[in-house]
């Protein structure tokens, strides 16, 4: 299944992970294994893993469709940017 990854620097990556997990837990079966990792199954053929890596958030997306992957990237970016408060996050996606 196609994957896409990004390492996003943040002033508070653990808070971003916590906020994102709490936001989506009402809609998806979010699995938080620890304070530094969460998995969000967006659909049967799409999901995301988020892991705190020092002062950054490592994001791994999977999706079985190219257009769906592009949309999933947009959704993740917009949510994280909204939760980032006063910092501007930069996303450099890699296949």
mmCIF file of C-alpha atoms in Angstrom, residues 6-9 77 81 88-92:
data_model
loop_
_atom_site.group_PDB
_atom_site.id
_atom_site.type_symbol
_atom_site.label_atom_id
_atom_site.label_comp_id
_atom_site.label_asym_id
_atom_site.label_seq_id
_atom_site.Cartn_x
_atom_site.Cartn_y
_atom_site.Cartn_z
ATOM 1 C CA UNK A 6 6.852 13.829 6.741
ATOM 2 C CA UNK A 7 8.980 14.991 9.646
ATOM 3 C CA UNK A 8 7.426 18.196 10.975
ATOM 4 C CA UNK A 9 9.391 20.373 13.399
ATOM 5 C CA UNK A 77 -1.820 19.405 7.500
ATOM 6 C CA UNK A 81 -1.614 23.767 11.544
ATOM 7 C CA UNK A 88 3.856 27.764 11.239
ATOM 8 C CA UNK A 89 4.485 24.112 10.485
ATOM 9 C CA UNK A 90 6.270 22.972 7.329
ATOM 10 C CA UNK A 91 5.347 19.708 5.637
ATOM 11 C CA UNK A 92 7.724 18.048 3.143
#
